[in-house]
Amino acid sequence: MKELICIVCPRGCILKVDAQKNVTGNLCSRGIDYAIQETTNPVRNLTTSIKVRNRPHTYVSVKTSAPVPKNKLLPMMEIINGLTVAAPTTIGQIVKANIMDLNINVIITKKID
């Protein structure tokens, strides 16, 4: 049996998931979905920053367009760490399309003039 703390809402229910994916401890139905997702295919949103080539000592924030499978986070960060962009940037600008063939884009979250 796996035990998790639900992060979907502020209640922080202590969830228990058995081998048959039966969930207990949830106070709402969203806890069930979270527990099953977290025990079968956990995903995370990835946010970081990359260098702006034509602006010394400047970085711009980026994020993934969709949650990333947890086991792909470190390999994806190795790729993102090698990315740079030139100013000006716009919010939503794609820096890397279809990263790791996951149908997920790396997008800019801050405008730099």
PDB file of C-alpha atoms in Angstrom:
ATOM      1  CA  MET A   1       0.000   0.000   0.000  1.00  0.00           C
ATOM      2  CA  LYS A   2       1.293   3.435  -0.966  1.00  0.00           C
ATOM      3  CA  GLU A   3       0.538   6.535   1.084  1.00  0.00           C
ATOM      4  CA  LEU A   4       0.453  10.051  -0.402  1.00  0.00           C
ATOM      5  CA  ILE A   5      -0.578  13.528   0.621  1.00  0.00           C
ATOM      6  CA  CYS A   6      -3.020  14.979  -1.880  1.00  0.00           C
ATOM      7  CA  ILE A   7      -1.992  18.367  -3.302  1.00  0.00           C
ATOM      8  CA  VAL A   8      -5.034  19.000  -5.492  1.00  0.00           C
ATOM      9  CA  CYS A   9      -6.824  21.176  -2.927  1.00  0.00           C
ATOM     10  CA  PRO A  10      -5.855  22.842   0.373  1.00  0.00           C
ATOM     11  CA  ARG A  11      -7.230  19.993   2.526  1.00  0.00           C
ATOM     12  CA  GLY A  12      -4.102  17.829   2.121  1.00  0.00           C
ATOM     13  CA  CYS A  13      -5.872  14.499   2.513  1.00  0.00           C
ATOM     14  CA  ILE A  14      -3.718  11.497   3.390  1.00  0.00           C
ATOM     15  CA  LEU A  15      -4.459   9.025   0.614  1.00  0.00           C
ATOM     16  CA  LYS A  16      -3.778   5.310   0.603  1.00  0.00           C
ATOM     17  CA  VAL A  17      -3.608   3.352  -2.644  1.00  0.00           C
ATOM     18  CA  ASP A  18      -3.545  -0.438  -2.695  1.00  0.00           C
ATOM     19  CA  ALA A  19      -2.231  -2.772  -5.399  1.00  0.00           C
ATOM     20  CA  GLN A  20      -5.624  -2.824  -7.137  1.00  0.00           C
ATOM     21  CA  LYS A  21      -5.599   1.010  -7.322  1.00  0.00           C
ATOM     22  CA  ASN A  22      -8.338   1.383  -4.693  1.00  0.00           C
ATOM     23  CA  VAL A  23      -8.000   4.799  -3.046  1.00  0.00           C
ATOM     24  CA  THR A  24      -9.030   5.659   0.512  1.00  0.00           C
ATOM     25  CA  GLY A  25      -8.677   8.788   2.627  1.00  0.00           C
ATOM     26  CA  ASN A  26      -9.907  11.222  -0.006  1.00  0.00           C
ATOM     27  CA  LEU A  27     -12.540  13.828   0.871  1.00  0.00           C
ATOM     28  CA  CYS A  28     -13.304  14.644  -2.771  1.00  0.00           C
ATOM     29  CA  SER A  29     -13.273  12.794  -6.093  1.00  0.00           C
ATOM     30  CA  ARG A  30     -10.263  14.776  -7.319  1.00  0.00           C
ATOM     31  CA  GLY A  31      -8.157  12.949  -4.738  1.00  0.00           C
ATOM     32  CA  ILE A  32      -8.932   9.633  -6.410  1.00  0.00           C
ATOM     33  CA  ASP A  33      -7.775  10.922  -9.803  1.00  0.00           C
ATOM     34  CA  TYR A  34      -4.630  12.410  -8.268  1.00  0.00           C
ATOM     35  CA  ALA A  35      -3.723   9.210  -6.409  1.00  0.00           C
ATOM     36  CA  ILE A  36      -4.179   6.996  -9.457  1.00  0.00           C
ATOM     37  CA  GLN A  37      -2.187   9.389 -11.666  1.00  0.00           C
ATOM     38  CA  GLU A  38       0.581   9.682  -9.085  1.00  0.00           C
ATOM     39  CA  THR A  39       0.936   5.915  -8.657  1.00  0.00           C
ATOM     40  CA  THR A  40       0.669   4.933 -12.330  1.00  0.00           C
ATOM     41  CA  ASN A  41       2.298   7.766 -14.293  1.00  0.00           C
ATOM     42  CA  PRO A  42       3.411  10.709 -12.142  1.00  0.00           C
ATOM     43  CA  VAL A  43       3.875  13.991 -13.998  1.00  0.00           C
ATOM     44  CA  ARG A  44       5.231  17.419 -13.059  1.00  0.00           C
ATOM     45  CA  ASN A  45       5.185  20.884 -14.567  1.00  0.00           C
ATOM     46  CA  LEU A  46       8.735  21.952 -15.375  1.00  0.00           C
ATOM     47  CA  THR A  47       9.803  25.574 -14.936  1.00  0.00           C
ATOM     48  CA  THR A  48      13.329  26.934 -15.191  1.00  0.00           C
ATOM     49  CA  SER A  49      15.264  29.695 -16.932  1.00  0.00           C
ATOM     50  CA  ILE A  50      17.564  29.928 -19.947  1.00  0.00           C
ATOM     51  CA  LYS A  51      20.231  32.398 -21.024  1.00  0.00           C
ATOM     52  CA  VAL A  52      19.470  35.369 -23.258  1.00  0.00           C
ATOM     53  CA  ARG A  53      22.351  35.431 -25.758  1.00  0.00           C
ATOM     54  CA  ASN A  54      22.440  39.127 -26.575  1.00  0.00           C
ATOM     55  CA  ARG A  55      21.970  40.357 -22.993  1.00  0.00           C
ATOM     56  CA  PRO A  56      24.895  39.637 -20.661  1.00  0.00           C
ATOM     57  CA  HIS A  57      23.900  38.144 -17.287  1.00  0.00           C
ATOM     58  CA  THR A  58      20.240  37.924 -18.338  1.00  0.00           C
ATOM     59  CA  TYR A  59      17.976  34.905 -18.108  1.00  0.00           C
ATOM     60  CA  VAL A  60      14.361  34.424 -19.149  1.00  0.00           C
ATOM     61  CA  SER A  61      11.891  32.096 -17.478  1.00  0.00           C
ATOM     62  CA  VAL A  62      10.490  29.142 -19.411  1.00  0.00           C
ATOM     63  CA  LYS A  63       8.049  26.317 -18.722  1.00  0.00           C
ATOM     64  CA  THR A  64       6.734  23.240 -20.428  1.00  0.00           C
ATOM     65  CA  SER A  65       3.419  23.510 -22.245  1.00  0.00           C
ATOM     66  CA  ALA A  66       2.154  20.373 -20.487  1.00  0.00           C
ATOM     67  CA  PRO A  67       3.136  18.249 -17.498  1.00  0.00           C
ATOM     68  CA  VAL A  68       6.186  16.032 -18.036  1.00  0.00           C
ATOM     69  CA  PRO A  69       6.484  12.387 -16.961  1.00  0.00           C
ATOM     70  CA  LYS A  70       8.544  12.399 -13.779  1.00  0.00           C
ATOM     71  CA  ASN A  71      11.123   9.963 -15.186  1.00  0.00           C
ATOM     72  CA  LYS A  72      11.826  12.389 -18.068  1.00  0.00           C
ATOM     73  CA  LEU A  73      12.512  15.497 -15.938  1.00  0.00           C
ATOM     74  CA  LEU A  74      16.293  15.153 -15.566  1.00  0.00           C
ATOM     75  CA  PRO A  75      16.976  14.231 -19.211  1.00  0.00           C
ATOM     76  CA  MET A  76      14.741  17.117 -20.269  1.00  0.00           C
ATOM     77  CA  MET A  77      16.618  19.543 -18.007  1.00  0.00           C
ATOM     78  CA  GLU A  78      19.891  18.492 -19.631  1.00  0.00           C
ATOM     79  CA  ILE A  79      18.455  19.558 -22.993  1.00  0.00           C
ATOM     80  CA  ILE A  80      16.921  22.780 -21.663  1.00  0.00           C
ATOM     81  CA  ASN A  81      20.182  23.758 -19.943  1.00  0.00           C
ATOM     82  CA  GLY A  82      21.759  23.938 -23.406  1.00  0.00           C
ATOM     83  CA  LEU A  83      19.090  26.247 -24.833  1.00  0.00           C
ATOM     84  CA  THR A  84      19.528  29.988 -25.335  1.00  0.00           C
ATOM     85  CA  VAL A  85      17.338  32.647 -26.879  1.00  0.00           C
ATOM     86  CA  ALA A  86      17.922  36.126 -28.296  1.00  0.00           C
ATOM     87  CA  ALA A  87      16.016  39.178 -27.080  1.00  0.00           C
ATOM     88  CA  PRO A  88      13.413  40.417 -27.697  1.00  0.00           C
ATOM     89  CA  THR A  89      11.217  37.617 -26.376  1.00  0.00           C
ATOM     90  CA  THR A  90       7.451  37.315 -26.077  1.00  0.00           C
ATOM     91  CA  ILE A  91       5.306  35.363 -23.655  1.00  0.00           C
ATOM     92  CA  GLY A  92       4.308  32.067 -25.251  1.00  0.00           C
ATOM     93  CA  GLN A  93       7.225  32.041 -27.703  1.00  0.00           C
ATOM     94  CA  ILE A  94       8.320  28.462 -28.350  1.00  0.00           C
ATOM     95  CA  VAL A  95      11.998  27.889 -27.586  1.00  0.00           C
ATOM     96  CA  LYS A  96      12.001  24.147 -28.241  1.00  0.00           C
ATOM     97  CA  ALA A  97       9.131  22.366 -29.985  1.00  0.00           C
ATOM     98  CA  ASN A  98       8.247  18.735 -29.290  1.00  0.00           C
ATOM     99  CA  ILE A  99      11.068  18.253 -26.800  1.00  0.00           C
ATOM    100  CA  MET A 100      12.104  14.599 -26.492  1.00  0.00           C
ATOM    101  CA  ASP A 101       9.304  13.653 -28.913  1.00  0.00           C
ATOM    102  CA  LEU A 102       6.768  14.051 -26.081  1.00  0.00           C
ATOM    103  CA  ASN A 103       4.548  16.543 -27.942  1.00  0.00           C
ATOM    104  CA  ILE A 104       5.495  19.125 -25.294  1.00  0.00           C
ATOM    105  CA  ASN A 105       6.945  22.548 -26.081  1.00  0.00           C
ATOM    106  CA  VAL A 106       9.273  24.694 -23.980  1.00  0.00           C
ATOM    107  CA  ILE A 107       7.786  28.190 -23.931  1.00  0.00           C
ATOM    108  CA  ILE A 108       8.888  31.593 -22.651  1.00  0.00           C
ATOM    109  CA  THR A 109       6.928  33.064 -19.744  1.00  0.00           C
ATOM    110  CA  LYS A 110       8.395  36.585 -19.638  1.00  0.00           C
ATOM    111  CA  LYS A 111       8.674  39.395 -22.161  1.00  0.00           C
ATOM    112  CA  ILE A 112      12.126  40.887 -22.640  1.00  0.00           C
ATOM    113  CA  ASP A 113      12.459  43.929 -24.896  1.00  0.00           C
TER     114      ASP A 113
END
